[in-house]
mmCIF file of C-alpha atoms in Angstrom:
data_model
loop_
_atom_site.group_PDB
_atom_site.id
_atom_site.type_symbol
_atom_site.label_atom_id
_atom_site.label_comp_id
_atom_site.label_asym_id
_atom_site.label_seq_id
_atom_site.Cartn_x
_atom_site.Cartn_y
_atom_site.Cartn_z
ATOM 1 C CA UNK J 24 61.938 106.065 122.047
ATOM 2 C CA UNK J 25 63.327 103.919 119.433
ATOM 3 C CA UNK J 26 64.770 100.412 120.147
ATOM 4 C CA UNK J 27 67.265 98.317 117.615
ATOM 5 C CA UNK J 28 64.881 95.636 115.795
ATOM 6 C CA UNK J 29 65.965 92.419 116.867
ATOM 7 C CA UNK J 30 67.219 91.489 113.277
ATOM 8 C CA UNK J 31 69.680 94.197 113.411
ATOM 9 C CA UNK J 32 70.733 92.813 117.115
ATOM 10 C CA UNK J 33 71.474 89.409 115.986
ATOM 11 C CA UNK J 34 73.381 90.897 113.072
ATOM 12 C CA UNK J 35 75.767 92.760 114.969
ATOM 13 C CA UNK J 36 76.691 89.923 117.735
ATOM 14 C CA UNK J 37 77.438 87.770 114.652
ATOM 15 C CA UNK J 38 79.455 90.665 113.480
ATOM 16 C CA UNK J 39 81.060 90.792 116.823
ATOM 17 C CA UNK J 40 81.976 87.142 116.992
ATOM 18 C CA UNK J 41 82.990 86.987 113.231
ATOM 19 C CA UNK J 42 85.343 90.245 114.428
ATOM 20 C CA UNK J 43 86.923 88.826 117.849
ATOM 21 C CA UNK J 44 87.529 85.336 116.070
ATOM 22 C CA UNK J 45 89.459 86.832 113.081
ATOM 23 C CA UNK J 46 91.579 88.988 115.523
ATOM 24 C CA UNK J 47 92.500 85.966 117.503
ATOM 25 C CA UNK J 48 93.443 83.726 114.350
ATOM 26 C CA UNK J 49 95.831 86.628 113.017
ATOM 27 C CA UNK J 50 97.120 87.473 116.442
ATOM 28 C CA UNK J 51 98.168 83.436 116.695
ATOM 29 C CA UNK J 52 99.137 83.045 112.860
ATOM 30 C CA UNK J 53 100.865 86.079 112.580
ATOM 31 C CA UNK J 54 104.332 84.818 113.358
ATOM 32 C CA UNK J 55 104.056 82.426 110.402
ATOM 33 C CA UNK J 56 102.415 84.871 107.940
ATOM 34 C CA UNK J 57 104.957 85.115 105.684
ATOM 35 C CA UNK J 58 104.295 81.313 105.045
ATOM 36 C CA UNK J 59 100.134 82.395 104.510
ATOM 37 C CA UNK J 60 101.763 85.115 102.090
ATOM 38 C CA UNK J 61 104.891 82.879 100.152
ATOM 39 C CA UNK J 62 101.949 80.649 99.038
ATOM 40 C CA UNK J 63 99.553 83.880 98.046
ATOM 41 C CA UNK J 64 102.706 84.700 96.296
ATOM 42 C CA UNK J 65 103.802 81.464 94.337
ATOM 43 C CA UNK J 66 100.304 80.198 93.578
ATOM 44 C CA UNK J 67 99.535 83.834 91.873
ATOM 45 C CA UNK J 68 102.963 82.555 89.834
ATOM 46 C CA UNK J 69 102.007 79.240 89.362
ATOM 47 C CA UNK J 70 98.464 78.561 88.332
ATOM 48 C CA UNK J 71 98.697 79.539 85.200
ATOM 49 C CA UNK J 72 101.397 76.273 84.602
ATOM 50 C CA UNK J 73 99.464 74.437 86.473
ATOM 51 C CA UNK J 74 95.981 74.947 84.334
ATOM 52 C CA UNK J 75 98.636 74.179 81.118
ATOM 53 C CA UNK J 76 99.653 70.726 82.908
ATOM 54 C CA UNK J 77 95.834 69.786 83.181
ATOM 55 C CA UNK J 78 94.776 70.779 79.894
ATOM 56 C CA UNK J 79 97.368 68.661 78.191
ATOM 57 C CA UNK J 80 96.612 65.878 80.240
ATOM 58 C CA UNK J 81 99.053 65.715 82.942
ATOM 59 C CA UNK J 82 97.690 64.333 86.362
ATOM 60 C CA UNK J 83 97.021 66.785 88.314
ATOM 61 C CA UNK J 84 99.014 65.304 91.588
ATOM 62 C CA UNK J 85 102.311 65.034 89.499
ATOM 63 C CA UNK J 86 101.933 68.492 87.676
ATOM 64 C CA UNK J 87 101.489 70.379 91.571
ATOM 65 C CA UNK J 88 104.946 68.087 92.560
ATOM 66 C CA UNK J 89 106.453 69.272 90.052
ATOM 67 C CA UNK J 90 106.130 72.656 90.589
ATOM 68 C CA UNK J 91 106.241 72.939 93.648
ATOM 69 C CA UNK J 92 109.723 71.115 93.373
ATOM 70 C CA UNK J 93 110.926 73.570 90.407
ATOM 71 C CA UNK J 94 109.869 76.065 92.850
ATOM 72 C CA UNK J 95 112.250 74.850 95.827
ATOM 73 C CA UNK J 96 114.979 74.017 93.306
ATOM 74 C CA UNK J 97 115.007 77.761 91.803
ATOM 75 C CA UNK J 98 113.902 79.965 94.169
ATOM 76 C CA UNK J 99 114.017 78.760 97.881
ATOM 77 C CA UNK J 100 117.365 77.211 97.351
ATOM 78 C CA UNK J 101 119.147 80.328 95.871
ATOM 79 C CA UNK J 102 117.661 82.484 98.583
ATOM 80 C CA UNK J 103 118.629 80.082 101.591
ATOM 81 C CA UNK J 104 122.550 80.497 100.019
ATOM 82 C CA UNK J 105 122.037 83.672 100.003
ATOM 83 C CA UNK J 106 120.669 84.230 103.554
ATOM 84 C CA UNK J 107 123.656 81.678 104.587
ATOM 85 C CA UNK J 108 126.236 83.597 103.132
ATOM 86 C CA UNK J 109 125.001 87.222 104.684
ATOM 87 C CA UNK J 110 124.538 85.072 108.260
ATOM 88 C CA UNK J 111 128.359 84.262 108.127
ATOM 89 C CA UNK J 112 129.168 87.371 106.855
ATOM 90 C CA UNK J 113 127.136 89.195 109.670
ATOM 91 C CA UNK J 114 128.346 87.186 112.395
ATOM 92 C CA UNK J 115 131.902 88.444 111.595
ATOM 93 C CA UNK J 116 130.648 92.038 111.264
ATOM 94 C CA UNK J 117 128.973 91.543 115.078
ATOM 95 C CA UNK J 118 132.407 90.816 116.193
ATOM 96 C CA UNK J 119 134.151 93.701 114.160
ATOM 97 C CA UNK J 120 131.411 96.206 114.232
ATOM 98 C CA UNK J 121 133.145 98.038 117.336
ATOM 99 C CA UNK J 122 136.450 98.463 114.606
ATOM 100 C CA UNK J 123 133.974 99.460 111.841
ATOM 101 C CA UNK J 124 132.493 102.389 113.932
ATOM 102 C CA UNK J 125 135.888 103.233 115.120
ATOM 103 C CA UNK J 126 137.170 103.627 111.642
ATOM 104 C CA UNK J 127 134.478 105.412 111.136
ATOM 105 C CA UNK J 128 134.839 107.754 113.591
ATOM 106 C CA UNK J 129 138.708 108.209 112.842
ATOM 107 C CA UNK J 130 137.213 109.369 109.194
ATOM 108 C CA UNK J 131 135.211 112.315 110.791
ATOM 109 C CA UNK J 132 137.911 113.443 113.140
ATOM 110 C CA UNK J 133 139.892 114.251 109.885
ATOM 111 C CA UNK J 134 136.738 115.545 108.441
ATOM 112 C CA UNK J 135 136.576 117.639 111.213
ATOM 113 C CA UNK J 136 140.010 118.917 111.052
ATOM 114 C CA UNK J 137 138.978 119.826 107.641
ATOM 115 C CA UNK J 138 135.749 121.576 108.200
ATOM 116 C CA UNK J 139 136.321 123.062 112.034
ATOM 117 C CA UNK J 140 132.757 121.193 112.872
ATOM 118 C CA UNK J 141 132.477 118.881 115.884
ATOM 119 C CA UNK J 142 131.022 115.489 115.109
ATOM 120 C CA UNK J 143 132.729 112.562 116.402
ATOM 121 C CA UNK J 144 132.482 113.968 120.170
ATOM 122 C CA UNK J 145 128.383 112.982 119.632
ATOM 123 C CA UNK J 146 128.832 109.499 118.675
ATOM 124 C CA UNK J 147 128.666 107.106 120.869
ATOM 125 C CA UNK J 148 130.442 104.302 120.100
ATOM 126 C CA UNK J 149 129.856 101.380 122.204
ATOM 127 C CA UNK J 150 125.858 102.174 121.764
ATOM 128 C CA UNK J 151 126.195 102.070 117.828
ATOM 129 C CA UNK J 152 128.004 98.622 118.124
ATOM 130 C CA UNK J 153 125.144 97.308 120.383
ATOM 131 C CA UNK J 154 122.394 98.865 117.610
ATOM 132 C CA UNK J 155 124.416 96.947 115.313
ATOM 133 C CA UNK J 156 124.942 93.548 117.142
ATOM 134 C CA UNK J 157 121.667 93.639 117.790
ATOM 135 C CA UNK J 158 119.766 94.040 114.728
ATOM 136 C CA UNK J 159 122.195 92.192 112.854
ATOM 137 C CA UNK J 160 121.794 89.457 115.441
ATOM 138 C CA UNK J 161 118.127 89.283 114.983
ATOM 139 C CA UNK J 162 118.446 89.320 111.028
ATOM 140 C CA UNK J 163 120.731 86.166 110.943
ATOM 141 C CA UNK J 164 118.513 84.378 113.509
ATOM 142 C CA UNK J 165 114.741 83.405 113.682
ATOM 143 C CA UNK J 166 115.660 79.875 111.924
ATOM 144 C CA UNK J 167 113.276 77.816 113.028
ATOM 145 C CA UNK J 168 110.248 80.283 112.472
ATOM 146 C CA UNK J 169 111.396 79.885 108.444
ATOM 147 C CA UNK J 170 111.021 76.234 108.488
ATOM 148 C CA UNK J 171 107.478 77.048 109.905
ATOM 149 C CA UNK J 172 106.300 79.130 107.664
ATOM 150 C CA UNK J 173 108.257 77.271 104.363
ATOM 151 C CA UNK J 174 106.618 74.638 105.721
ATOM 152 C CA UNK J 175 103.017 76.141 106.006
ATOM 153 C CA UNK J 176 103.868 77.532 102.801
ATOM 154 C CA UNK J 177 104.244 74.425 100.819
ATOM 155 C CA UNK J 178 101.154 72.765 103.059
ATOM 156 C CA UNK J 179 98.804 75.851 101.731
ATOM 157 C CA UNK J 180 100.150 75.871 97.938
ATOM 158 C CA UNK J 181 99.604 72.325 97.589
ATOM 159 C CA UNK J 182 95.780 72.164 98.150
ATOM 160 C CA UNK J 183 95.453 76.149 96.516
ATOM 161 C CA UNK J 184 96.928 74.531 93.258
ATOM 162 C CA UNK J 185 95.006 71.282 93.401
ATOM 163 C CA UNK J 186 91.974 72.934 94.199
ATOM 164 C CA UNK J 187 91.860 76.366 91.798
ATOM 165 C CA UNK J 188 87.893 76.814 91.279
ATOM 166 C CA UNK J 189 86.844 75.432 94.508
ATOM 167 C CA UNK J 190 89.246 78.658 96.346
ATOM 168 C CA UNK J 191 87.693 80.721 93.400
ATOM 169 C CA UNK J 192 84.053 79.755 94.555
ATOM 170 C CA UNK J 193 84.933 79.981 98.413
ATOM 171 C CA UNK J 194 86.380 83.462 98.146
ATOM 172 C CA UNK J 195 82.925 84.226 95.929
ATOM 173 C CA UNK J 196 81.068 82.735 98.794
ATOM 174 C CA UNK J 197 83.078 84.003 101.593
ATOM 175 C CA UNK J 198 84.105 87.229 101.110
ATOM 176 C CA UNK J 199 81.116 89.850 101.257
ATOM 177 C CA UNK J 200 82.003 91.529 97.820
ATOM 178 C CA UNK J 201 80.108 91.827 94.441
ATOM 179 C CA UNK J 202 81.154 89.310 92.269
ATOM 180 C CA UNK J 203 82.063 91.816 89.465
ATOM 181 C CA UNK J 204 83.927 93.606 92.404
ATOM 182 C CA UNK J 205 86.135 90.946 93.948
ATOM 183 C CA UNK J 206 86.810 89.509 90.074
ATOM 184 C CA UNK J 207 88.443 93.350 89.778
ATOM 185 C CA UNK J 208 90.241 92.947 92.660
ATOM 186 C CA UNK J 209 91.674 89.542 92.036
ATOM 187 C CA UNK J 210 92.733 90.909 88.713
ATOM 188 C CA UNK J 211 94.643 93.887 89.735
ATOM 189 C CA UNK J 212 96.064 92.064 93.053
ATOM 190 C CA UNK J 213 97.810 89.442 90.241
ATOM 191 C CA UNK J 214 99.212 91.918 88.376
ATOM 192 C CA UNK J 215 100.558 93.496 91.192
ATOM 193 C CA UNK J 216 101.974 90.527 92.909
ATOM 194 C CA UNK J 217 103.467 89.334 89.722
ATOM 195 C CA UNK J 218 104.932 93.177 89.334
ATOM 196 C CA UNK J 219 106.318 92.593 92.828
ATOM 197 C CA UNK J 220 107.703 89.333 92.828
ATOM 198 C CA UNK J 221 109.395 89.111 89.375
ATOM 199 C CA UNK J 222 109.707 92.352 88.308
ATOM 200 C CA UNK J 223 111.733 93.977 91.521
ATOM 201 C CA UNK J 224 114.076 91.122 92.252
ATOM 202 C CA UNK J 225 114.900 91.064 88.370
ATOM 203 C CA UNK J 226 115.670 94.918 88.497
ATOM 204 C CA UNK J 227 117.241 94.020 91.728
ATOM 205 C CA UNK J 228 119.455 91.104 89.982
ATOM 206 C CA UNK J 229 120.286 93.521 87.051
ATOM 207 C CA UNK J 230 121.014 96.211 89.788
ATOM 208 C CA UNK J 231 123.478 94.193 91.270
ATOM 209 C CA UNK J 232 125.262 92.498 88.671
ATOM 210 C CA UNK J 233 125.994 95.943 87.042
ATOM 211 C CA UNK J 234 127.506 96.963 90.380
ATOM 212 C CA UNK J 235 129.015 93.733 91.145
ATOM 213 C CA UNK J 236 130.791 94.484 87.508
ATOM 214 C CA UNK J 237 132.355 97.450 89.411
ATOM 215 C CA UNK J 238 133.006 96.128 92.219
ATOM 216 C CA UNK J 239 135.451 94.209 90.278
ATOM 217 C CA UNK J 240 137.215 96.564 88.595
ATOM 218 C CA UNK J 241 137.873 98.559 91.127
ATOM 219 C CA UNK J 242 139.272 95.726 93.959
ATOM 220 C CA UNK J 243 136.573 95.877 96.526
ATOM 221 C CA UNK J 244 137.169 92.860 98.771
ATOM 222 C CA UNK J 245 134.348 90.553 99.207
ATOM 223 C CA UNK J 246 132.315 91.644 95.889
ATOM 224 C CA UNK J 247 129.748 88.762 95.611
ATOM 225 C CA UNK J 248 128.574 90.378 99.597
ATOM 226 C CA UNK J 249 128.915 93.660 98.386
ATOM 227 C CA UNK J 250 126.398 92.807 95.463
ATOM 228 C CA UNK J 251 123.794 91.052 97.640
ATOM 229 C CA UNK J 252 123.517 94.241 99.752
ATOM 230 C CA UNK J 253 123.521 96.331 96.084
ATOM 231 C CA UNK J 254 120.966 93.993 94.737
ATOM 232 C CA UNK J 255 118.573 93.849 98.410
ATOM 233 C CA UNK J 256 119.157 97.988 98.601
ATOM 234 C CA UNK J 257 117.576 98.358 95.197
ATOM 235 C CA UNK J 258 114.135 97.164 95.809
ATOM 236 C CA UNK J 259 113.962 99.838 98.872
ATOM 237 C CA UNK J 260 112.864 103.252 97.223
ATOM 238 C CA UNK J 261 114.840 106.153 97.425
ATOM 239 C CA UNK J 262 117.582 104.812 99.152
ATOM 240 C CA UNK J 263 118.502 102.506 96.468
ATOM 241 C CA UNK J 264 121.448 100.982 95.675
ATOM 242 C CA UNK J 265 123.361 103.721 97.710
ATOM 243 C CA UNK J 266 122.817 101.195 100.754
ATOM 244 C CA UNK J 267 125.446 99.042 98.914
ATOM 245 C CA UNK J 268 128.477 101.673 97.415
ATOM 246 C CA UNK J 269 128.541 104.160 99.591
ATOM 247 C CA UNK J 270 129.501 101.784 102.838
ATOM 248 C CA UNK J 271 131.833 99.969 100.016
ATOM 249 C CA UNK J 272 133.823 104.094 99.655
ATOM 250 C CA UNK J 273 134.071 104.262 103.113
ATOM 251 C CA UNK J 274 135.511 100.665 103.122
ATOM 252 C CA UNK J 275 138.211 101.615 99.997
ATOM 253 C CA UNK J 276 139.168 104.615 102.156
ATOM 254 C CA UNK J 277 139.187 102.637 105.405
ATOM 255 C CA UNK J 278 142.169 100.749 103.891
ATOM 256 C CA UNK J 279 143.781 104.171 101.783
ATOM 257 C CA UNK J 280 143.021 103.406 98.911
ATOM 258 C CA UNK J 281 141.441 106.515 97.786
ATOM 259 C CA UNK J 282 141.294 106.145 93.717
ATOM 260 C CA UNK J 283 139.312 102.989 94.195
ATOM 261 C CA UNK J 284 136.963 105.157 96.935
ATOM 262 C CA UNK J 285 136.498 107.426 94.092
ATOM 263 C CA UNK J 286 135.858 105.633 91.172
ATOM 264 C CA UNK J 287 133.054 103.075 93.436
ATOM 265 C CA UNK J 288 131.583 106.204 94.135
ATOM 266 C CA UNK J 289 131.275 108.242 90.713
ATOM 267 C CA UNK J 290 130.675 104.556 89.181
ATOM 268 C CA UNK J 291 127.537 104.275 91.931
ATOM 269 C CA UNK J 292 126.472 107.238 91.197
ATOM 270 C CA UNK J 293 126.818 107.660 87.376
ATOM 271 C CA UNK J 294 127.003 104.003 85.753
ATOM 272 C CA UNK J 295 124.603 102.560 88.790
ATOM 273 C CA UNK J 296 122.003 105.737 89.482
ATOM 274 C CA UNK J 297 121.555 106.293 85.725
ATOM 275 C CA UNK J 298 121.022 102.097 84.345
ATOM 276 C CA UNK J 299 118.289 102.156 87.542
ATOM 277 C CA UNK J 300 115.868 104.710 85.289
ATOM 278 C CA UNK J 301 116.129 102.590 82.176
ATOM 279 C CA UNK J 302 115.736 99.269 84.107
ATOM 280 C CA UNK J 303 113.043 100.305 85.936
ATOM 281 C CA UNK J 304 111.375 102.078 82.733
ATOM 282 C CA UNK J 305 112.183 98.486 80.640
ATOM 283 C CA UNK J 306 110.673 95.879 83.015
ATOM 284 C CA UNK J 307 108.347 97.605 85.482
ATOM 285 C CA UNK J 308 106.733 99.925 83.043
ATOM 286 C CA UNK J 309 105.065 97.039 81.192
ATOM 287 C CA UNK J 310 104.281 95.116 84.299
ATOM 288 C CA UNK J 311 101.546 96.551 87.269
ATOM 289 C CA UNK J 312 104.172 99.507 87.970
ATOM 290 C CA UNK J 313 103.553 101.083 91.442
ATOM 291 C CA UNK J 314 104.208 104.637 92.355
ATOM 292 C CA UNK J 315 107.704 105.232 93.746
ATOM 293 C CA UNK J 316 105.869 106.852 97.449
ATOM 294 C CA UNK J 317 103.281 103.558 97.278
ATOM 295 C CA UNK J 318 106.404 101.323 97.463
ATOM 296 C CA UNK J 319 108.391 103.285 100.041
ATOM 297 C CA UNK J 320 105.479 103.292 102.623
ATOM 298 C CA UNK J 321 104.930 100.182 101.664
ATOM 299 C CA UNK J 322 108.127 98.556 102.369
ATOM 300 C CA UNK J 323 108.261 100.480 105.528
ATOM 301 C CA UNK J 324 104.374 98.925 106.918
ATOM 302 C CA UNK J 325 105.299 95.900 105.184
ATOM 303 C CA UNK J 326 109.234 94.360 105.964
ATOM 304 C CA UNK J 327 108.271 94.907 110.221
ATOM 305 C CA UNK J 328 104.872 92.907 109.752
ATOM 306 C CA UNK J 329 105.839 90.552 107.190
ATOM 307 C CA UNK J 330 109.283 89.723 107.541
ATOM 308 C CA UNK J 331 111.838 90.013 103.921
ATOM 309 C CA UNK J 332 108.374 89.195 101.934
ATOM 310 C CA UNK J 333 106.779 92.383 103.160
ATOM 311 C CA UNK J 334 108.758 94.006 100.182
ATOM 312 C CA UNK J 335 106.314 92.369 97.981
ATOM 313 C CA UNK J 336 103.138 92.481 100.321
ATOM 314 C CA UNK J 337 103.759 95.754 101.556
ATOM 315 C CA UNK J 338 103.014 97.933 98.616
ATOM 316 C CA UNK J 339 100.482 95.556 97.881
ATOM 317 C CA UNK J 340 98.454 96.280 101.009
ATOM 318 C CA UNK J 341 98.970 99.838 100.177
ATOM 319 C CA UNK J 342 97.429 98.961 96.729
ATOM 320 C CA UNK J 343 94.728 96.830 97.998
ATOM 321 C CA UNK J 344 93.532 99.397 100.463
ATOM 322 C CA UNK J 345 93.224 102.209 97.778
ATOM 323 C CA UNK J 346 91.528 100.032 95.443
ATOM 324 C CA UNK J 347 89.340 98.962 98.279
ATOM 325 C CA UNK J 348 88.677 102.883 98.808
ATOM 326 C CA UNK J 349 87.635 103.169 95.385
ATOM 327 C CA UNK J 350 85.175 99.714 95.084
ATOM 328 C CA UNK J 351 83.458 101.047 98.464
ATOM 329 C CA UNK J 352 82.756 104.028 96.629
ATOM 330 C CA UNK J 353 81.636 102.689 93.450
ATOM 331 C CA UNK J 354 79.402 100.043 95.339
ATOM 332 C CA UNK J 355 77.634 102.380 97.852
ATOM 333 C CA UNK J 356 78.507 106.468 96.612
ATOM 334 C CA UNK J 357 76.294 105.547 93.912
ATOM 335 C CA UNK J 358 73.197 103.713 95.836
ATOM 336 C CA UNK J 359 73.701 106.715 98.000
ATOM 337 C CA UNK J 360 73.463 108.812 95.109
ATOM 338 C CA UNK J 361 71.006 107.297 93.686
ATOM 339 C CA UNK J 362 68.958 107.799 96.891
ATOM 340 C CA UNK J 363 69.184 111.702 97.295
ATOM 341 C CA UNK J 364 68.768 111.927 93.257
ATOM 342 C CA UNK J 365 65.234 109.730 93.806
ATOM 343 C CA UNK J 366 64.009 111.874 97.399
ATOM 344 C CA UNK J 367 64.999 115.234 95.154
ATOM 345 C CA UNK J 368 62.754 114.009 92.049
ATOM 346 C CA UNK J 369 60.029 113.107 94.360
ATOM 347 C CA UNK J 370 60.263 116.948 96.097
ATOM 348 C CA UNK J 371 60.299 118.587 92.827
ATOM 349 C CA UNK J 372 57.245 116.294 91.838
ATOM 350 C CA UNK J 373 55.433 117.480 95.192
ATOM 351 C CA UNK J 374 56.332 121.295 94.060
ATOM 352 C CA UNK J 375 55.013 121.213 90.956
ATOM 353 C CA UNK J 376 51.669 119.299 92.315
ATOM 354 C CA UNK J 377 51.434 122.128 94.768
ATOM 355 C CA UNK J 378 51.452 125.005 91.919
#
């Protein structure tokens, strides 16, 4: 009977206890992960400014202040007006969403007197508003988890910038990977976090100012809301910036005016749908461009796990776990193939011995 040497024993409890600690240091961190991420994110962004600011000269302690207060300045502060303006504008749609879903369902009553099908009798009204309050609720909220993981953000990007080839070494020491192998995958997990993080949000921006221009001539109250939700709908694949003129329609023929309902919608459709191809083909094409089904499954995994950042992370996990799939096989398919291709030379030797 054969018994597990005591070498491979001790391997596998230190496995075990390298395993169980892990899990419990994600499990406690994993509120604040989008803090762990944002700095992932912004030092991927930043080092290369930062290695320009020490090779001129610049001390190091100033150069990381200083970008990590351009940083704040234009990025976090733009985002936090943002996220103030949709929380006021959401708390007013909590109160009204009960008249939303009622117009609404006034809108498919005539449909249905149109058509002869039954579809507002299967609505339920007073459950949609609670969806609504609820999610919308939860969106606005979770304040003091930001500051947490802003703050964890900054704490991590500080020391990551300071410190660029000690975190290089430490990964190389850390992280049971080839050398040659983890240099690949730093490489294309750059490109595809700078791809992510610049790329989308400027096809997002372009997105929405070309609908915001449309918004405008065609009178849709509110347009600077309106082009947030264009400009957030865009980085979500498929679904697009439909998430932002086809609710603004129903709005334009909420209040009768039907021309305006019309021309949003053939202006979505035609102007919007049509500038997303050549956008997309201009900025992402010469960045790390992702498939379109990588990004969709990636933004679904990532947005519940990592919060609004999981539109960047998401797709990237995707990404890293394929390219992980292909190291694994470079790495150990070819010892493995090595190993029958040496025991099939040695038979072959013992054949021809034989004759």
């Amino acid at each position: 009977m054969k018994t597990l040497s005591p070498k491979l024993v001790r391997q596998l409890f230190i496995l075990m206890i390298i395993i169980s600690l892990g899990f419990l240091i994600f499990i406690e961190i994993l509120p604040y992960l989008s803090g762990v991420l944002g700095a992932i994110t912004f030092y991927v962004l930043l080092r290369g400014f930062m290695r320009k600011m020490k090779a001129k000269g610049w001390n190091e302690n100033l150069s990381v202040s200083i970008l990590l207060t351009g940083s704040f300045i234009l990025i976090l502060l733009p985002i936090a007006g943002i996220v103030l303006m949709l929380s006021s504008k959401i708390s007013k749609a909590v109160k009204n969403s009960e008249v939303v879903v009622n117009a609404v369902n006034s809108q498919i009553k005539e449909i249905e007197h149109l058509t002869g099908y039954k579809l507002a009798s299967s609505i339920d009204t007073g459950a949609v508003t609670n969806w609504i309050s609820n999610n919308l609720q939860g969106f606005a909220g979770s304040t003091f988890e930001i500051f947490i993981a802003i703050s964890i953000m900054y704490f991590l990007l500080y020391y990551m910038l300071l410190n660029q080839k000690k975190l290089s070494s430490s990964l190389e020491t850390y992280i049971p990977i080839g050398v040659e192998n983890l240099k690949i995958i730093a490489k294309e997990s750059g490109k595809k976090v700078k791809a992510n993080a610049i790329g989308i949000p400027l096809v997002a921006l372009i997105q929405g100012i070309i609908s915001l221009i449309g918004y405008w001539i065609f009178g849709v109250p509110d347009p600077l809301f309106w082009f947030v939700i264009t400009a957030i709908g865009s980085m979500i694949p498929f679904i697009g910036t439909a998430i932002g003129f086809l609710p603004v329609t129903l709005l334009m023929i909420y209040q009768g005016d039907n021309f305006a309902a019309i021309g949003v919608l053939l202006y979505g459709f035609i102007i919007v749908g049509s500038s997303d191809n050549i956008v997309r083909l201009l900025i992402l094409k010469k960045m790390a461009n992702e498939h379109p089904l990588i990004t969709l499954i990636g933004v679904i995994i990532g947005v519940p796990l990592f919060g609004f950042i999981g539109l960047i992370f998401g797709p990237l996990l995707i990404s890293l776990f394929l390219l992980i799939v292909v190291i694994y096989k470079k790495e150990y398919g070819e010892i493995e193939n090595a190993r029958q291709e040496k025991s099939l030379n040695n038979e072959l030797e013992k054949k021809q011995i034989q004759e």
